[in-house]
Short mmCIF file of C-alpha atoms in Angstrom, two decimals:
data_model
loop_
_atom_site.label_atom_id
_atom_site.label_comp_id
_atom_site.label_asym_id
_atom_site.label_seq_id
_atom_site.Cartn_x
_atom_site.Cartn_y
_atom_site.Cartn_z
CA ASP A 1 -4.75 45.58 -71.70
CA ALA A 2 -8.08 46.95 -72.82
CA LYS A 3 -7.40 49.07 -75.88
CA THR A 4 -9.28 52.21 -76.76
CA THR A 5 -10.41 53.64 -80.08
CA GLN A 6 -11.01 57.35 -80.56
CA PRO A 7 -11.64 59.51 -83.63
CA THR A 8 -8.50 61.22 -84.86
CA SER A 9 -9.98 64.70 -84.82
CA MET A 10 -13.13 66.67 -84.10
CA ASP A 11 -14.28 70.27 -84.41
CA CYS A 12 -16.63 72.05 -82.04
CA ALA A 13 -18.08 75.55 -82.15
CA GLU A 14 -17.16 77.78 -79.25
CA GLY A 15 -19.86 77.76 -76.58
CA ARG A 16 -21.34 74.48 -77.72
CA ALA A 17 -20.99 71.12 -75.99
CA ALA A 18 -18.11 68.97 -77.16
CA ASN A 19 -18.86 65.25 -77.08
CA LEU A 20 -15.80 63.05 -77.44
CA PRO A 21 -16.44 59.32 -77.92
CA CYS A 22 -14.24 56.41 -76.93
CA ASN A 23 -14.67 52.71 -77.60
CA HIS A 24 -13.20 50.19 -75.15
CA SER A 25 -15.02 46.99 -76.01
CA THR A 26 -12.50 44.69 -74.28
CA ILE A 27 -12.58 46.48 -70.94
CA SER A 28 -12.53 44.25 -67.86
CA GLY A 29 -15.09 44.54 -65.10
CA ASN A 30 -12.75 46.23 -62.65
CA GLU A 31 -10.92 48.56 -65.03
CA TYR A 32 -11.56 52.29 -64.84
CA VAL A 33 -11.84 54.72 -67.73
CA TYR A 34 -9.64 57.81 -67.43
CA TRP A 35 -9.58 60.94 -69.54
CA TYR A 36 -6.62 63.27 -69.87
CA ARG A 37 -5.94 66.11 -72.26
CA GLN A 38 -2.77 67.71 -73.51
CA ILE A 39 -2.72 71.28 -74.64
CA HIS A 40 0.08 72.10 -77.05
CA SER A 41 3.50 72.20 -75.35
CA GLN A 42 2.09 71.38 -71.92
CA GLY A 43 2.03 68.26 -69.76
CA PRO A 44 -1.06 66.03 -69.78
CA GLN A 45 -3.89 67.28 -67.58
CA TYR A 46 -6.20 64.93 -65.70
CA ILE A 47 -9.88 65.50 -66.47
CA ILE A 48 -12.06 62.78 -64.99
CA HIS A 49 -12.38 59.05 -64.45
CA GLY A 50 -15.14 56.53 -63.80
CA LEU A 51 -15.99 52.86 -63.45
CA LYS A 52 -19.63 52.36 -64.46
CA ASN A 53 -21.63 55.30 -63.15
CA ASN A 54 -21.73 58.64 -64.90
CA GLU A 55 -19.40 61.16 -63.33
CA THR A 56 -19.30 64.97 -63.33
CA ASN A 57 -16.77 67.46 -62.05
CA GLU A 58 -15.96 71.10 -62.64
CA MET A 59 -14.29 70.32 -65.95
CA ALA A 60 -16.46 67.74 -67.65
CA SER A 61 -18.96 64.91 -67.52
CA LEU A 62 -18.24 61.28 -68.28
CA ILE A 63 -21.00 59.06 -69.62
CA ILE A 64 -20.27 55.31 -69.61
CA THR A 65 -22.64 52.94 -71.39
CA GLU A 66 -24.33 50.23 -69.36
CA ASP A 67 -22.24 47.50 -71.00
CA ARG A 68 -19.11 49.66 -70.38
CA LYS A 69 -17.90 49.11 -73.92
CA SER A 70 -17.86 52.81 -74.72
CA SER A 71 -17.88 56.18 -73.07
CA THR A 72 -18.29 59.85 -73.94
CA LEU A 73 -16.51 62.83 -72.45
CA ILE A 74 -18.65 65.94 -72.49
CA LEU A 75 -17.30 69.47 -72.22
CA PRO A 76 -20.55 71.37 -71.67
CA HIS A 77 -19.51 74.78 -73.04
CA ALA A 78 -16.33 74.50 -75.07
CA THR A 79 -13.95 77.46 -75.13
CA LEU A 80 -10.93 78.14 -77.31
CA ARG A 81 -8.73 77.05 -74.39
CA ASP A 82 -10.23 73.57 -74.62
CA THR A 83 -8.43 73.01 -77.93
CA ALA A 84 -6.19 70.04 -77.14
CA VAL A 85 -5.60 66.35 -77.72
CA TYR A 86 -7.93 64.29 -75.54
CA TYR A 87 -6.87 60.83 -74.42
CA CYS A 88 -9.19 58.06 -73.27
CA ILE A 89 -7.30 55.50 -71.19
CA VAL A 90 -8.33 52.25 -69.59
CA ARG A 91 -6.31 51.74 -66.47
CA VAL A 92 -4.68 48.35 -66.17
CA GLN A 93 -4.31 46.67 -62.82
CA PRO A 94 -1.06 47.40 -60.98
CA GLY A 95 1.82 45.01 -61.03
CA ALA A 96 5.41 44.86 -62.09
CA GLY A 97 5.87 47.17 -65.04
CA SER A 98 2.23 48.14 -65.29
CA TYR A 99 1.88 51.20 -63.10
CA GLN A 100 2.28 53.48 -66.05
CA LEU A 101 -0.45 55.15 -68.06
CA THR A 102 -0.54 54.17 -71.70
CA PHE A 103 -1.66 56.98 -73.99
CA GLY A 104 -2.91 56.20 -77.48
CA LYS A 105 -3.23 58.69 -80.33
CA GLY A 106 -6.17 60.53 -78.78
CA THR A 107 -8.63 62.92 -80.40
CA LYS A 108 -7.48 66.34 -81.48
CA LEU A 109 -10.33 68.69 -80.57
CA SER A 110 -10.36 72.03 -82.30
CA VAL A 111 -12.73 74.62 -80.85
CA ILE A 112 -13.75 77.04 -83.58
CA PRO A 113 -14.63 80.68 -82.82
CA GLY B 1 -2.16 73.84 -54.00
CA ALA B 2 1.09 73.64 -55.92
CA GLY B 3 1.26 71.13 -58.71
CA VAL B 4 4.17 69.08 -60.01
CA SER B 5 7.08 71.29 -61.00
CA GLN B 6 10.00 70.47 -63.26
CA SER B 7 13.24 72.21 -64.06
CA PRO B 8 14.66 73.34 -66.32
CA SER B 9 11.78 73.95 -68.70
CA ASN B 10 14.15 73.78 -71.65
CA LYS B 11 17.60 72.25 -71.96
CA VAL B 12 19.85 72.35 -75.00
CA THR B 13 22.99 70.25 -74.81
CA GLU B 14 25.67 68.87 -77.06
CA LYS B 15 25.89 65.22 -77.97
CA GLY B 16 27.96 63.33 -75.43
CA LYS B 17 27.24 65.63 -72.49
CA ASP B 18 25.42 64.54 -69.34
CA VAL B 19 22.17 66.20 -68.27
CA GLU B 20 20.12 66.23 -65.08
CA LEU B 21 16.40 66.89 -65.03
CA ARG B 22 14.58 67.67 -61.79
CA CYS B 23 11.06 66.93 -60.62
CA ASP B 24 9.29 68.22 -57.51
CA PRO B 25 6.13 66.18 -56.91
CA ILE B 26 2.97 67.33 -55.22
CA SER B 27 3.48 67.42 -51.46
CA GLY B 28 2.32 64.19 -49.84
CA HIS B 29 2.38 62.13 -53.01
CA THR B 30 4.29 58.89 -52.48
CA ALA B 31 4.40 57.76 -56.10
CA LEU B 32 6.47 59.45 -58.82
CA TYR B 33 6.76 58.59 -62.50
CA TRP B 34 8.99 59.68 -65.35
CA TYR B 35 7.82 59.54 -68.96
CA ARG B 36 9.15 60.95 -72.19
CA GLN B 37 7.33 62.14 -75.26
CA SER B 38 9.08 62.40 -78.59
CA LEU B 39 7.74 64.81 -81.21
CA GLY B 40 4.31 63.68 -82.36
CA GLN B 41 4.50 60.47 -80.33
CA GLY B 42 2.69 59.10 -77.32
CA LEU B 43 4.04 58.87 -73.80
CA GLU B 44 6.82 56.37 -73.11
CA PHE B 45 7.10 55.17 -69.53
CA LEU B 46 10.61 55.35 -68.06
CA ILE B 47 10.64 54.71 -64.31
CA TYR B 48 8.35 54.56 -61.27
CA PHE B 49 9.07 55.25 -57.60
CA GLN B 50 6.73 54.22 -54.78
CA GLY B 51 7.67 55.37 -51.31
CA ASN B 52 10.86 53.70 -50.12
CA SER B 53 10.49 50.65 -52.37
CA ALA B 54 12.98 49.81 -55.08
CA PRO B 55 12.02 51.69 -58.25
CA ASP B 56 10.51 50.01 -61.29
CA LYS B 57 13.13 50.73 -63.96
CA SER B 58 11.59 48.55 -66.63
CA GLY B 59 11.04 51.45 -69.03
CA LEU B 60 14.54 52.91 -69.05
CA PRO B 61 15.77 52.65 -72.67
CA SER B 62 19.46 52.13 -71.88
CA ASP B 63 21.99 52.15 -69.07
CA ARG B 64 22.75 55.77 -69.90
CA PHE B 65 19.51 56.64 -68.12
CA SER B 66 19.20 56.63 -64.35
CA ALA B 67 17.00 58.26 -61.77
CA GLU B 68 16.95 58.75 -58.06
CA ARG B 69 14.51 60.06 -55.55
CA THR B 70 15.90 61.64 -52.41
CA GLY B 71 13.95 61.57 -49.17
CA GLY B 72 10.89 60.26 -50.91
CA SER B 73 10.28 63.63 -52.56
CA VAL B 74 12.40 65.33 -55.24
CA SER B 75 13.58 63.17 -58.14
CA THR B 76 16.41 63.63 -60.61
CA LEU B 77 16.58 61.93 -63.99
CA THR B 78 20.12 61.73 -65.34
CA ILE B 79 21.05 61.01 -68.93
CA GLN B 80 24.72 60.29 -69.53
CA ARG B 81 26.51 60.75 -72.85
CA THR B 82 23.40 62.18 -74.49
CA GLN B 83 22.51 61.19 -78.02
CA GLN B 84 20.37 63.01 -80.57
CA GLU B 85 17.65 60.39 -80.20
CA ASP B 86 17.31 61.43 -76.55
CA SER B 87 15.73 64.69 -77.70
CA ALA B 88 12.19 64.72 -76.32
CA VAL B 89 9.96 66.24 -73.68
CA TYR B 90 10.57 64.55 -70.34
CA LEU B 91 7.47 64.50 -68.17
CA CYS B 92 7.20 63.80 -64.47
CA ALA B 93 3.97 62.80 -62.72
CA SER B 94 3.07 62.08 -59.13
CA SER B 95 0.18 60.40 -57.38
CA LEU B 96 -0.96 59.75 -53.83
CA ASP B 97 -0.35 56.00 -53.86
CA GLY B 98 0.67 54.20 -57.04
CA GLY B 99 -0.23 50.84 -55.56
CA ARG B 100 -3.92 51.53 -56.07
CA TRP B 101 -4.89 51.33 -59.70
CA THR B 102 -7.56 53.98 -59.26
CA ASP B 103 -4.80 56.36 -58.27
CA THR B 104 -4.72 59.57 -60.35
CA GLN B 105 -1.45 60.79 -61.82
CA TYR B 106 -0.84 64.53 -62.08
CA PHE B 107 1.75 65.72 -64.57
CA GLY B 108 4.27 68.51 -64.53
CA PRO B 109 4.88 70.87 -67.46
CA GLY B 110 7.82 68.84 -68.72
CA THR B 111 11.43 69.56 -69.68
CA ARG B 112 12.12 69.91 -73.37
CA LEU B 113 15.54 68.38 -74.06
CA THR B 114 17.32 69.10 -77.32
CA VAL B 115 20.55 67.29 -78.07
CA LEU B 116 22.57 68.93 -80.85
#
């Protein structure tokens, strides 16, 4: 499995862009990068995923480097409700016992008023 | 549309009792997953259902844990003779088709189980 490395915590001022980095240097050519977040006492929430092209949706943008060894999740205008733990996940290929998502420690993002 | 729902939201039980946790997946989703999350820990995979296929039970921690999925929709996770170490948040997720590894899982709010 391609492992991911994320900073333990980050702060961001309210209204500013939050840029959350993730390293996945052992990613395979056909593995996708997924981002989820978990707000305190809630279930994980899907944010975005991508393979090699940059992706954008109503929640965030995902920038993947050309060599695919790292990526950055961008929340363009962070609000207090974006305070959460953000997980970067590389999705393994399906097979017996490998359908599950594997969450690491993630990055605790604190949005400061 | 409606997301994944779980009930109850909180369950407090005494050691040795049996508990049942329910999950209603998103309508039309054929894949359903159960995870648990202990305090301050990551997600631990428990079991996976895909359509009418036999479930992948590889993550169940002991034979006290079982799950079923009726009619390819609602799922029930049963824990028999609960132990204090079973205390955790039990999360259910569903996806359109778990056989595709680009498939996106959507999670419910979880059931917080406390075993006294």
